[in-house]
Amino acid sequence: MADLPDVPTLLGAAVKALGGSSREGQQTMADAVAAAVDKREHLVVQAGTGTGKSLAYLVPAIRHAMATKTPVVISTATIALQNQLIDRDLPRLAAALAPLLPREPTFAVLKGRRNYLCRNRMQTAGDDDAEGSELFDARQLSSLGRQVARLHEWAEDTLTGDRDELVPGVSDLAWRQVSVGGNECMGARVCSFGQECFAEFAREATAGVDVVVTNHAMLSIDMAQGYHILPEHNTIMIDEAHELVDRATSVATGTLTERSVTTAAKRAARLVEPGISERLSECADGLALMFTEVPEGRLDHIDEGLAGAVAATRDAAAACIAAIGPSPGELDPDTASDRRLALAALTEVREAAERVLESYEPLLRDRTEIVWLTKVPARPPALNVAPLGVGGLLREKLFGDRTVVLTSATLTLGGDFTALARQWGLGREVAQEAAERAARAEAAPGTGTEAGSAAEPAPGTEAAGPADAGTGRGAGEEEDDEDGPHRAAGEPRWRGLDVGSPFDHGRSGILYVARHLPKPGRDGLSEAYLDEIAGLIEAADGRALGLFSSMRAAQQAADELRERLDQTILCQGEDSTGQLVRRFAEEEQACLFGTLSLWQGVDVPGPSLQLVIVDRIPFPRPDDPLASARQRAVSAHGGNGFLSVSATHAALLLAQGTGRLLRSTDDRGVIAVLDPRLATAGYGGFLRASLPPYWGTVDPEVARSALRRLAEKAGAGQDESAA
């Protein structure tokens, strides 16, 4: 790499060309990323909002790619960040670096095949394509028909076939009529439209580029299957890394519904004897009947009737697959498409049914998968099976043969990286090992003293054992190495780094905890909570983002406070989230209430947002199947299940939600957490340690006075602008 400018030189040129200013945290992160790539060592970096972390990893990524002639993969959790990188950050950065490099850096985006229109699917869609259409009324079906017709018109004009370029969009049901998943595609060599395939065009565009941008779901699929979708690479940057476990878990979840079984049977009917496919159709009816009799929620034990229905479904799907048999050789495109679609649907059904049944074979405390039944209004019941943890998959498939940099604004929970590192399948950090080695060296010989040997697992860690798929412990014997004499075999080496934030949190934000309020109840917001919210909004003259634990609470607050306050109150669900956020940003005295997606999806700098209200600590619901099963598994193996799972989940969401307040160095405001447990409960210290160092108070008048001063200043600014 000696013939290329070093990372500080490239970063300095990029910052200057893009009109930015030098930031210490950004420089520190870029140097650390470059060092990790050179040493082939994994790196975890927390970089607060305003650090400029995208440039901090993109610059060393581009340099490494050009020096080694090997692409670097960038993975994001959200479409918004993926689009930002492709449409804004990378084009500008490539142009800025081109004068210093042998050529202008290149990049491309790679999404799952389901994101692209399939010309063959448009031609061959059959009666089974509006899966479960009998559940929709005539108006919905008419709307579906109009959307599909619009998609056919769009297909004549689009150059990419990328769903994200279709504005306005269409429903998932409509999109399924013109797209296929990777397991349903027959392949470009066989398909009649192989030379016109949008997904193949996108894949070809990644050949030879320096940077490939993808998403966590695609990355998880690439890890889980036996062949690689992503181009060969040895370095990956994972942005929004706090979302990695949830996205990987979602990809690894199998689902069995009456609709999925019926669809598989209809597709098989085109290829097998009627009696064989009808048997599978009957199984769909049997499952639907059993779903009505089994209660919703986690199923620690499977009812005999449900077990029989699932086993019959597994066997019927397997019989259809056997009847279709291996490919007889050259097939016409239509037959090849029918085979591929049928086998994909049948395999999904069979594998989901097998996983459900096999999950019950070990003793409860030793199980590695969890099964639950969901019943959502207007949607068919679904039997789900998911791994308790994905740490084992990530440790083997992600960290095993490449260098990984994981970054986000929120990665330290309770003050360190331990919680998320365990979930990712990482062991102890190299620096932690060194500290433990030094402590052992200071201990008297023969005492057997080992730092932390008898300690309870830190919040977010999980006790070793078969039910712990994400700890990185218990997998092989321990071995010595130069940095950690007690690193378990297979545990990846990694270092953690917190580069801080350009914000002065102690001067810019107040963390107000309403200690005087009663604990939140289960029957909606109490009058005391509504009075508290109203007082805060009046003091701030609007300018409030209300983050609620449920849509019911958000709607209750919006309905009741509209009767009491003059300020505009917008509520999630009344329009698209994007439109609501735009209106909130434009109407300076408006308020926006909502739930989960607003905890992470709002970026509104300036005086339109000076108050963030959190109604309660965002613990997972007690009946959440995955969270409750994971918590039980940790406790069964000697750990603290509540701290490891529920408190860690809450800390991550709380850090994300309260992070909506300060989006630029000029922002000022108040975070109001109405849940008094943040100040009174024993776990409150862990949660507060997961937040930036805001100035804290439990005095409501202190918070309201600060909001009044900010509102007066914002109002004066408006008057000056008008003048």
XYZ file of C-alpha atoms in Angstrom:
723
model
C 0.000 0.000 0.000
C 3.052 2.230 0.008
C 2.212 3.812 -3.342
C -1.142 5.133 -2.125
C -1.603 8.159 0.154
C -2.162 7.200 3.782
C -5.566 7.356 5.438
C -5.057 10.725 7.236
C -4.100 12.344 3.916
C -7.101 10.869 2.105
C -9.485 11.742 4.937
C -8.200 15.310 5.089
C -8.678 15.730 1.343
C -12.185 14.262 1.519
C -13.282 16.473 4.401
C -11.941 19.576 2.648
C -13.540 18.697 -0.692
C -16.893 18.023 0.942
C -16.855 21.311 2.821
C -16.591 19.769 6.269
C -14.322 20.409 9.204
C -11.771 18.228 10.922
C -13.191 16.158 13.785
C -11.003 14.399 16.302
C -13.347 11.434 16.713
C -13.539 10.909 12.977
C -9.756 10.929 12.622
C -9.332 8.531 15.547
C -11.896 6.139 14.096
C -10.397 6.227 10.588
C -6.926 5.449 11.977
C -8.331 2.574 14.062
C -10.219 1.113 11.094
C -7.085 1.275 8.930
C -5.029 -0.421 11.668
C -7.617 -3.159 12.156
C -7.699 -3.895 8.434
C -3.896 -4.031 8.261
C -3.657 -6.332 11.297
C -6.643 -8.466 10.248
C -8.241 -7.813 13.626
C -11.912 -7.208 14.331
C -12.891 -3.758 15.596
C -15.995 -2.496 17.415
C -16.400 1.298 17.281
C -18.982 3.442 18.994
C -19.164 6.798 17.227
C -21.747 9.265 18.454
C -24.025 11.283 16.197
C -22.088 14.036 14.452
C -18.790 12.129 14.418
C -18.918 11.549 10.674
C -18.443 7.803 10.991
C -19.406 7.053 7.375
C -16.320 8.852 6.076
C -14.248 7.333 8.881
C -14.821 3.812 7.579
C -15.359 4.549 3.874
C -11.954 6.195 3.377
C -9.862 3.275 4.765
C -12.242 0.839 3.040
C -11.629 2.433 -0.365
C -7.883 2.581 0.189
C -7.755 -1.093 1.182
C -9.911 -2.143 -1.770
C -7.761 -0.302 -4.289
C -4.488 -1.497 -2.747
C -5.504 -5.164 -2.619
C -7.776 -5.179 -5.692
C -10.409 -6.826 -3.503
C -13.815 -5.293 -2.775
C -14.846 -4.180 0.690
C -18.461 -4.858 1.699
C -20.493 -2.246 3.587
C -23.633 -3.530 5.322
C -26.445 -1.371 6.733
C -29.621 -2.188 8.640
C -31.890 0.374 6.995
C -32.773 1.285 3.442
C -32.375 4.959 4.389
C -28.671 4.583 5.213
C -28.111 2.281 2.246
C -29.565 4.912 -0.066
C -27.593 7.679 1.639
C -24.327 5.834 1.015
C -25.094 5.030 -2.618
C -26.832 8.248 -3.642
C -24.858 10.825 -1.664
C -21.830 9.767 0.373
C -20.015 7.477 -2.046
C -20.456 9.571 -5.234
C -19.148 12.681 -3.482
C -16.323 10.791 -1.774
C -15.227 9.063 -4.983
C -15.019 12.395 -6.792
C -13.096 13.963 -3.892
C -10.511 11.149 -3.722
C -10.050 10.639 -7.454
C -7.230 13.246 -7.807
C -5.158 11.454 -5.142
C -5.696 7.900 -6.386
C -4.751 6.059 -9.593
C -8.415 6.152 -10.639
C -11.801 7.143 -9.301
C -13.133 4.595 -6.782
C -16.129 2.525 -7.890
C -19.111 1.193 -5.966
C -22.408 -0.645 -6.389
C -25.373 -1.768 -4.319
C -26.450 -5.403 -3.952
C -29.920 -6.234 -2.670
C -31.822 -9.485 -2.421
C -33.378 -10.871 -5.593
C -36.830 -10.224 -4.143
C -36.145 -6.462 -4.458
C -36.058 -6.670 -8.266
C -38.871 -7.127 -10.739
C -38.775 -10.560 -12.437
C -39.897 -10.556 -16.072
C -40.443 -14.310 -16.065
C -42.630 -14.115 -12.975
C -44.754 -11.476 -14.678
C -45.382 -13.828 -17.575
C -45.968 -17.029 -15.618
C -47.899 -15.857 -12.543
C -50.674 -18.363 -11.891
C -53.797 -18.715 -9.817
C -51.822 -19.262 -6.638
C -49.999 -15.960 -6.875
C -52.408 -13.834 -4.871
C -51.629 -16.090 -1.953
C -54.580 -16.216 0.383
C -56.604 -13.884 -1.846
C -59.774 -15.481 -0.506
C -59.062 -13.587 2.728
C -59.374 -10.205 1.010
C -62.576 -8.426 0.056
C -63.417 -7.312 -3.479
C -62.150 -3.773 -2.954
C -58.766 -5.043 -1.805
C -58.522 -7.408 -4.744
C -59.468 -4.603 -7.107
C -56.733 -2.466 -5.595
C -54.310 -5.366 -5.977
C -55.207 -5.670 -9.643
C -54.614 -1.972 -10.221
C -51.237 -2.147 -8.495
C -50.152 -5.163 -10.535
C -51.265 -3.424 -13.741
C -49.201 -0.410 -12.742
C -46.201 -2.662 -12.155
C -46.552 -4.064 -15.666
C -46.574 -0.526 -17.054
C -43.546 0.412 -14.975
C -41.713 -2.655 -16.255
C -41.734 -1.151 -19.740
C -39.871 1.976 -18.586
C -37.621 1.028 -15.670
C -33.921 0.539 -16.276
C -33.210 -1.164 -12.946
C -36.395 -2.976 -11.885
C -35.509 -1.915 -8.311
C -38.567 -1.679 -6.076
C -37.110 1.306 -4.231
C -37.297 3.356 -7.430
C -41.066 2.864 -7.741
C -42.775 5.982 -6.333
C -45.363 5.754 -4.930
C -44.798 2.169 -3.929
C -47.107 -0.846 -3.948
C -48.133 -3.353 -1.295
C -46.054 -6.425 -0.490
C -48.864 -8.605 -1.839
C -48.747 -6.839 -5.205
C -44.949 -6.944 -5.369
C -44.934 -10.696 -4.780
C -46.799 -11.120 -8.051
C -43.825 -9.792 -10.037
C -40.801 -10.926 -8.018
C -39.116 -14.122 -6.839
C -36.821 -15.011 -3.979
C -33.380 -16.453 -4.527
C -34.656 -19.990 -3.901
C -37.409 -19.555 -6.500
C -35.219 -18.308 -9.351
C -34.459 -20.925 -11.998
C -31.232 -19.193 -13.049
C -30.332 -16.936 -15.943
C -29.074 -19.806 -18.127
C -32.484 -21.512 -18.158
C -34.829 -18.546 -17.905
C -36.275 -17.123 -21.115
C -35.618 -13.663 -19.725
C -32.142 -14.425 -18.403
C -30.568 -11.852 -20.701
C -32.975 -9.179 -19.432
C -32.843 -10.007 -15.719
C -32.701 -6.950 -13.473
C -31.303 -8.934 -10.525
C -28.500 -10.305 -12.727
C -27.739 -6.807 -13.998
C -27.401 -5.621 -10.377
C -25.143 -8.556 -9.506
C -22.971 -7.994 -12.569
C -22.617 -4.324 -11.564
C -20.774 -5.429 -8.410
C -18.051 -7.227 -10.364
C -14.721 -5.473 -9.992
C -15.967 -2.518 -7.941
C -14.148 -1.276 -4.855
C -17.131 -1.001 -2.509
C -20.265 -3.163 -2.442
C -23.119 -1.819 -0.301
C -25.631 -4.353 0.990
C -27.861 -4.858 4.036
C -27.835 -7.029 7.147
C -30.544 -9.334 5.792
C -28.546 -10.077 2.643
C -25.429 -10.529 4.743
C -27.278 -13.006 6.967
C -28.569 -14.950 3.982
C -25.048 -15.049 2.557
C -23.797 -16.490 5.854
C -26.621 -19.001 6.304
C -26.577 -20.764 2.950
C -23.926 -22.971 1.444
C -22.931 -20.615 -1.362
C -22.064 -16.930 -1.402
C -24.193 -14.193 -2.923
C -21.742 -11.425 -2.137
C -18.577 -11.124 -4.227
C -15.445 -12.601 -2.691
C -14.071 -10.233 -0.062
C -11.931 -10.236 3.076
C -13.122 -7.052 4.805
C -16.572 -5.882 5.827
C -17.834 -2.724 7.535
C -21.111 -3.183 9.431
C -22.863 0.111 10.115
C -25.935 0.220 12.377
C -24.364 -2.822 14.023
C -26.783 -2.672 16.959
C -29.402 -4.107 14.554
C -27.326 -7.063 13.369
C -28.629 -9.670 15.826
C -32.295 -8.866 15.185
C -31.872 -8.912 11.401
C -29.924 -12.180 11.490
C -32.559 -13.721 13.775
C -35.323 -12.642 11.404
C -33.580 -14.324 8.459
C -33.090 -17.480 10.525
C -36.777 -17.673 11.525
C -38.942 -20.324 9.889
C -42.702 -19.831 9.555
C -45.560 -22.229 8.892
C -49.002 -20.912 7.918
C -52.092 -22.298 6.273
C -51.382 -19.976 3.344
C -47.785 -21.126 2.842
C -48.874 -24.783 2.840
C -51.776 -24.105 0.455
C -49.494 -22.218 -1.925
C -46.961 -25.053 -1.894
C -49.744 -27.558 -2.631
C -51.063 -25.484 -5.547
C -47.614 -25.189 -7.069
C -46.975 -28.914 -6.614
C -50.330 -29.767 -8.239
C -48.952 -28.688 -11.609
C -46.232 -31.324 -11.414
C -47.459 -34.337 -9.396
C -50.396 -36.715 -9.239
C -53.534 -35.078 -7.818
C -53.693 -37.350 -4.789
C -50.199 -36.345 -3.625
C -50.789 -32.595 -3.739
C -54.302 -32.941 -2.301
C -52.789 -34.620 0.739
C -50.751 -31.462 1.368
C -53.849 -29.284 0.859
C -55.637 -31.313 3.509
C -52.721 -30.710 5.853
C -53.227 -26.966 5.426
C -56.808 -27.397 6.647
C -55.587 -29.476 9.572
C -53.064 -26.834 10.596
C -55.699 -24.095 10.381
C -57.982 -26.102 12.674
C -55.239 -26.715 15.227
C -54.193 -23.053 15.173
C -57.685 -22.112 16.393
C -57.354 -24.469 19.379
C -53.809 -23.584 20.465
C -53.303 -20.367 22.468
C -51.135 -17.596 21.081
C -47.621 -17.171 22.411
C -44.562 -19.248 23.266
C -45.089 -23.004 23.070
C -42.740 -24.711 25.515
C -44.640 -27.945 24.990
C -46.415 -28.921 21.799
C -49.987 -30.165 21.901
C -50.408 -33.691 20.572
C -52.883 -32.553 17.959
C -50.650 -29.720 16.728
C -47.622 -32.035 16.690
C -49.574 -34.480 14.539
C -50.667 -31.748 12.128
C -47.107 -30.434 11.791
C -45.709 -33.957 11.264
C -48.347 -34.691 8.622
C -47.463 -31.434 6.856
C -43.763 -32.291 6.929
C -44.397 -35.754 5.465
C -46.818 -34.499 2.801
C -44.385 -31.802 1.653
C -41.592 -34.390 1.528
C -43.823 -36.679 -0.548
C -44.457 -33.891 -3.064
C -40.727 -33.187 -3.320
C -40.020 -36.883 -3.903
C -42.761 -37.067 -6.532
C -41.324 -34.111 -8.433
C -37.967 -35.864 -8.306
C -34.627 -34.740 -9.696
C -34.495 -32.644 -12.840
C -34.806 -34.868 -15.927
C -32.399 -32.639 -17.839
C -33.267 -29.980 -20.378
C -36.685 -28.464 -19.677
C -38.683 -25.774 -21.372
C -38.574 -22.484 -19.449
C -42.173 -22.678 -18.236
C -41.714 -26.163 -16.783
C -38.382 -25.190 -15.243
C -40.028 -22.174 -13.601
C -42.890 -24.290 -12.257
C -40.411 -26.795 -10.796
C -38.316 -24.118 -9.132
C -41.283 -22.291 -7.605
C -42.855 -25.519 -6.365
C -39.647 -26.922 -4.879
C -38.874 -23.635 -3.134
C -42.309 -23.462 -1.503
C -42.309 -27.164 -0.580
C -38.809 -27.029 0.880
C -39.678 -24.039 3.054
C -42.737 -25.852 4.404
C -40.886 -29.110 5.044
C -37.893 -27.447 6.717
C -40.065 -25.230 8.944
C -42.109 -28.250 10.048
C -38.948 -30.268 10.727
C -37.421 -27.474 12.795
C -40.594 -27.125 14.868
C -40.669 -30.822 15.715
C -36.920 -31.170 16.300
C -36.858 -28.146 18.612
C -38.755 -30.155 21.250
C -36.342 -33.105 21.320
C -33.841 -31.718 23.903
C -34.776 -31.009 27.503
C -36.270 -27.542 27.989
C -33.093 -26.032 29.492
C -30.954 -27.386 26.632
C -33.047 -26.256 23.676
C -31.463 -24.018 21.083
C -34.654 -22.990 19.273
C -37.958 -21.531 20.392
C -41.431 -22.046 18.888
C -44.380 -19.673 19.188
C -47.781 -19.044 17.610
C -48.824 -15.564 16.494
C -52.389 -14.449 15.880
C -52.573 -10.954 14.434
C -55.875 -9.355 13.350
C -56.464 -9.451 9.574
C -53.582 -11.907 9.119
C -53.568 -15.707 9.276
C -52.085 -17.427 12.348
C -48.402 -18.360 12.008
C -46.288 -20.980 13.737
C -42.738 -19.655 14.076
C -39.425 -21.255 14.991
C -36.253 -19.235 15.622
C -32.837 -19.741 17.205
C -32.378 -18.561 20.777
C -29.189 -16.826 19.663
C -27.256 -16.209 16.456
C -23.843 -15.752 18.075
C -22.672 -19.170 16.929
C -23.623 -18.426 13.315
C -21.939 -15.015 13.400
C -18.811 -16.350 15.096
C -18.344 -19.069 12.490
C -19.622 -17.451 9.303
C -19.001 -13.739 9.806
C -15.891 -13.453 11.951
C -14.201 -16.645 10.849
C -12.484 -15.710 7.595
C -12.613 -11.927 7.191
C -11.918 -8.706 9.042
C -15.052 -7.108 10.467
C -15.562 -3.535 11.660
C -18.822 -3.012 13.557
C -19.959 0.529 14.235
C -22.959 2.485 15.472
C -23.779 5.479 17.634
C -24.980 3.042 20.311
C -22.866 -0.006 21.153
C -21.788 0.406 24.795
C -24.542 -0.724 27.147
C -23.995 -0.292 30.850
C -20.701 1.390 30.049
C -18.950 -1.244 27.903
C -19.251 -3.404 24.795
C -19.813 -6.684 26.656
C -23.555 -7.008 26.075
C -23.532 -6.753 22.296
C -20.199 -8.529 21.915
C -21.691 -11.629 23.546
C -24.715 -11.519 21.281
C -22.412 -11.349 18.254
C -20.510 -14.441 19.408
C -17.380 -12.547 20.425
C -15.458 -13.436 23.580
C -13.482 -11.050 25.758
C -11.932 -7.988 24.220
C -8.144 -8.072 23.746
C -7.696 -5.148 26.165
C -9.847 -6.902 28.759
C -7.721 -10.029 28.447
C -4.562 -7.991 28.932
C -5.982 -6.420 32.087
C -6.952 -9.833 33.443
C -3.494 -11.200 32.647
C -1.912 -8.307 34.543
C -4.190 -8.931 37.512
C -3.211 -12.583 37.554
C 0.453 -11.664 37.405
C 0.052 -9.488 40.491
C -1.675 -12.267 42.416
C 0.526 -14.376 44.683
C 1.706 -17.600 43.008
C -0.375 -20.609 43.873
C -3.407 -18.672 45.120
C -5.451 -19.610 42.112
C -6.775 -16.048 41.998
C -8.270 -15.073 38.657
C -9.819 -11.704 37.993
C -13.537 -12.035 37.608
C -13.522 -15.828 37.941
C -16.451 -15.953 40.318
C -18.275 -12.915 39.048
C -21.843 -13.020 37.870
C -22.089 -12.533 34.090
C -22.126 -8.842 33.222
C -25.387 -7.449 31.867
C -25.790 -8.714 28.321
C -23.520 -11.742 28.755
C -24.989 -15.194 28.639
C -23.915 -18.189 30.660
C -22.212 -20.971 28.726
C -24.366 -23.895 27.810
C -26.276 -25.569 25.015
C -29.091 -23.041 25.197
C -26.631 -20.216 24.698
C -26.053 -19.905 20.995
C -24.399 -16.529 21.223
C -21.821 -16.450 23.965
C -18.692 -17.711 22.290
C -18.017 -19.871 25.366
C -18.188 -23.600 25.788
C -17.053 -24.178 22.182
C -13.830 -26.115 22.571
C -11.027 -25.939 25.082
C -9.157 -22.843 26.119
C -5.842 -22.073 24.523
C -3.019 -19.628 25.128
C -2.101 -16.845 22.755
C -0.026 -13.729 23.025
C -2.901 -11.511 24.047
C -5.114 -13.757 26.108
C -4.004 -16.947 27.840
C -7.593 -17.940 28.560
C -9.279 -17.268 25.236
C -11.577 -20.142 24.262
C -10.713 -21.855 21.017
C -12.593 -20.234 18.150
C -13.268 -16.947 19.922
C -12.420 -14.120 17.511
C -9.867 -11.463 18.514
C -11.364 -8.000 18.703
C -10.800 -4.535 20.104
C -13.316 -1.940 21.213
C -13.114 1.819 20.753
C -15.438 4.633 21.782
C -14.487 7.782 19.877
C -17.036 9.865 21.743
C -19.210 12.560 20.258
C -18.701 16.173 19.194
C -21.649 17.060 21.421
C -21.194 18.385 24.938
C -24.055 16.365 26.371
C -23.749 17.809 29.854
C -24.287 21.336 28.541
C -26.619 20.560 25.647
C -29.120 18.168 27.164
C -30.967 17.592 30.429
C -32.070 14.088 31.425
C -35.175 14.590 33.537
C -36.591 11.514 35.287
C -40.095 12.031 36.717
C -39.328 10.327 39.993
C -42.511 11.646 41.627
C -44.837 9.782 39.233
C -46.284 6.348 40.037
C -44.889 3.319 38.237
C -46.452 2.916 34.791
C -49.509 0.668 34.768
C -50.880 -1.775 32.241
C -54.162 0.035 31.580
C -52.887 2.895 29.489
C -51.538 6.274 30.563
C -52.769 7.501 33.939
C -54.037 11.030 34.471
C -50.768 11.889 36.247
C -48.783 10.909 33.159
C -51.036 12.921 30.848
C -50.736 15.961 33.137
C -46.938 15.604 33.109
C -46.801 15.379 29.308
C -49.114 18.362 28.939
C -47.014 20.497 31.287
C -43.809 19.667 29.439
C -45.304 20.396 26.016
C -46.772 23.698 27.197
C -43.371 24.706 28.571
C -41.659 23.765 25.299
C -44.430 25.319 23.192
C -44.657 22.076 21.222
C -41.378 20.917 19.660
C -41.819 17.487 21.265
C -41.212 13.952 20.095
C -43.233 11.507 22.166
C -41.810 7.980 22.178
C -44.331 5.535 23.570
C -44.105 1.867 24.422
C -47.218 1.015 22.394
C -49.394 2.502 19.672
C -52.303 2.372 22.075
C -50.464 4.689 24.485
C -49.407 7.035 21.657
C -52.969 7.281 20.340
C -54.398 7.794 23.830
C -51.960 10.624 24.485
C -52.663 12.228 21.106
C -56.449 12.014 21.477
C -56.595 13.364 25.026
C -53.953 16.092 24.683
C -55.493 17.491 21.506
C -58.437 18.464 23.717
C -56.153 20.202 26.225
C -53.388 21.844 24.190
C -53.172 24.405 21.403
C -50.133 22.840 19.748
C -50.507 20.552 16.728
C -50.148 16.902 17.688
C -49.308 14.421 14.953
C -49.626 10.692 15.617
C -48.001 7.775 13.861
C -50.439 5.863 11.676
C -52.353 8.958 10.554
C -50.048 9.316 7.531
C -46.868 7.695 6.289
C -44.056 7.979 8.822
C -41.915 9.911 6.340
C -44.638 12.498 5.749
C -45.276 12.899 9.475
C -41.579 13.438 10.222
C -41.315 16.014 7.417
C -44.337 17.919 8.714
C -42.976 17.743 12.273
C -39.675 19.234 11.106
C -41.385 22.006 9.120
C -43.991 23.044 11.732
C -41.735 24.219 14.519
C -44.357 24.064 17.282
C -45.819 20.697 16.337
C -45.496 17.473 18.333
C -45.104 13.962 16.983
C -46.212 10.894 18.935
C -45.448 7.323 17.961
C -43.816 4.058 18.803
C -40.961 1.781 17.765
C -39.935 3.076 14.316
C -39.711 6.635 15.671
C -37.266 5.508 18.359
C -34.638 5.093 15.647
C -35.927 6.804 12.510
C -36.181 10.513 13.316
C -33.402 12.948 12.416
C -34.684 16.487 13.018
C -31.946 18.974 13.987
C -32.821 22.500 15.064
C -35.583 24.097 17.167
C -38.370 21.817 15.876
C -37.208 19.178 18.361
C -36.251 20.333 21.844
C -38.113 17.799 23.968
C -38.071 14.000 23.819
C -40.669 12.286 26.016
C -40.336 8.588 26.891
C -43.416 7.203 28.628
C -41.767 4.103 30.105
C -38.553 2.088 30.052
C -38.783 0.036 26.825
C -38.448 -3.451 28.270
C -39.629 -6.230 25.957
C -43.190 -7.359 26.646
C -43.343 -10.124 29.264
C -45.062 -12.335 26.695
C -42.503 -11.668 23.941
C -41.629 -15.237 22.885
C -37.979 -14.764 21.960
C -37.039 -12.383 24.766
C -38.740 -14.459 27.454
C -37.170 -17.691 26.167
C -33.716 -16.137 26.004
C -34.100 -14.736 29.494
C -35.129 -18.135 30.838
C -32.218 -19.870 29.076
C -29.675 -17.502 30.628
C -31.161 -17.966 34.087
C -31.208 -21.754 33.662
C -27.434 -21.708 33.146
C -26.579 -19.531 36.114
C -26.735 -16.053 34.604
C -28.959 -13.078 35.336
C -31.630 -13.429 32.660
C -33.300 -10.109 33.391
C -30.118 -8.061 33.092
C -28.773 -10.113 30.183
C -31.875 -9.850 28.022
C -34.569 -7.439 29.187
C -32.309 -4.718 30.591
C -29.950 -4.950 27.618
C -32.876 -4.638 25.193
C -34.205 -1.637 27.106
C -30.787 0.029 27.324
C -30.275 -0.206 23.567
C -33.698 1.212 22.721
C -33.443 3.912 25.374
C -30.083 5.041 24.008
C -31.455 5.053 20.470
C -34.632 6.902 21.390
C -33.053 9.586 23.540
C -30.436 10.045 20.822
C -33.120 11.775 18.730
C -32.630 14.958 20.799
C -29.162 16.119 19.754
C -28.616 15.865 16.015
C -26.280 18.851 15.552
C -23.795 20.663 17.780
C -26.207 23.626 18.119
C -29.116 21.544 19.414
C -30.331 21.957 22.990
C -33.167 20.303 24.861
C -34.643 18.023 27.495
C -35.157 14.276 27.607
C -38.066 13.486 29.900
C -38.365 9.877 31.043
C -41.680 9.556 32.855
C -40.931 6.108 34.262
C -39.624 6.654 37.843
C -37.882 3.269 37.856
C -35.010 4.810 35.920
C -34.173 6.697 39.147
C -35.372 4.246 41.788
C -34.779 0.678 40.564
C -31.506 -1.195 41.050
C -31.081 -1.653 37.305
C -31.489 2.090 36.739
C -27.751 2.610 37.063
C -27.076 0.154 34.225
C -29.614 1.926 32.002
C -28.292 5.403 32.805
C -24.728 4.236 32.143
C -25.893 3.289 28.630
C -26.798 6.921 27.897
C -24.493 9.853 27.134
C -23.535 12.004 30.141
C -26.515 14.384 30.117
C -27.034 16.726 33.063
C -29.559 14.961 35.275
C -32.464 16.118 37.406
C -35.620 14.737 39.014
C -37.106 18.194 39.579
C -39.977 18.865 37.121
C -39.679 22.636 37.482
C -36.023 22.552 36.445
C -36.998 20.729 33.253
C -39.943 23.020 32.491
C -37.910 26.182 33.136
C -35.215 25.028 30.738
C -37.851 24.286 28.100
C -39.441 27.729 28.518
C -36.072 29.421 27.989
C -35.438 27.366 24.862
C -38.933 28.107 23.546
C -38.464 31.846 24.095
C -35.157 31.739 22.261
C -36.660 29.737 19.383
C -39.595 32.164 19.194
C -37.244 35.137 19.081
C -35.360 33.455 16.259
C -38.597 33.009 14.332
C -39.448 36.681 14.765
C -36.018 37.727 13.477
C -36.416 35.468 10.440
C -39.833 36.927 9.694
C -38.450 40.456 9.984
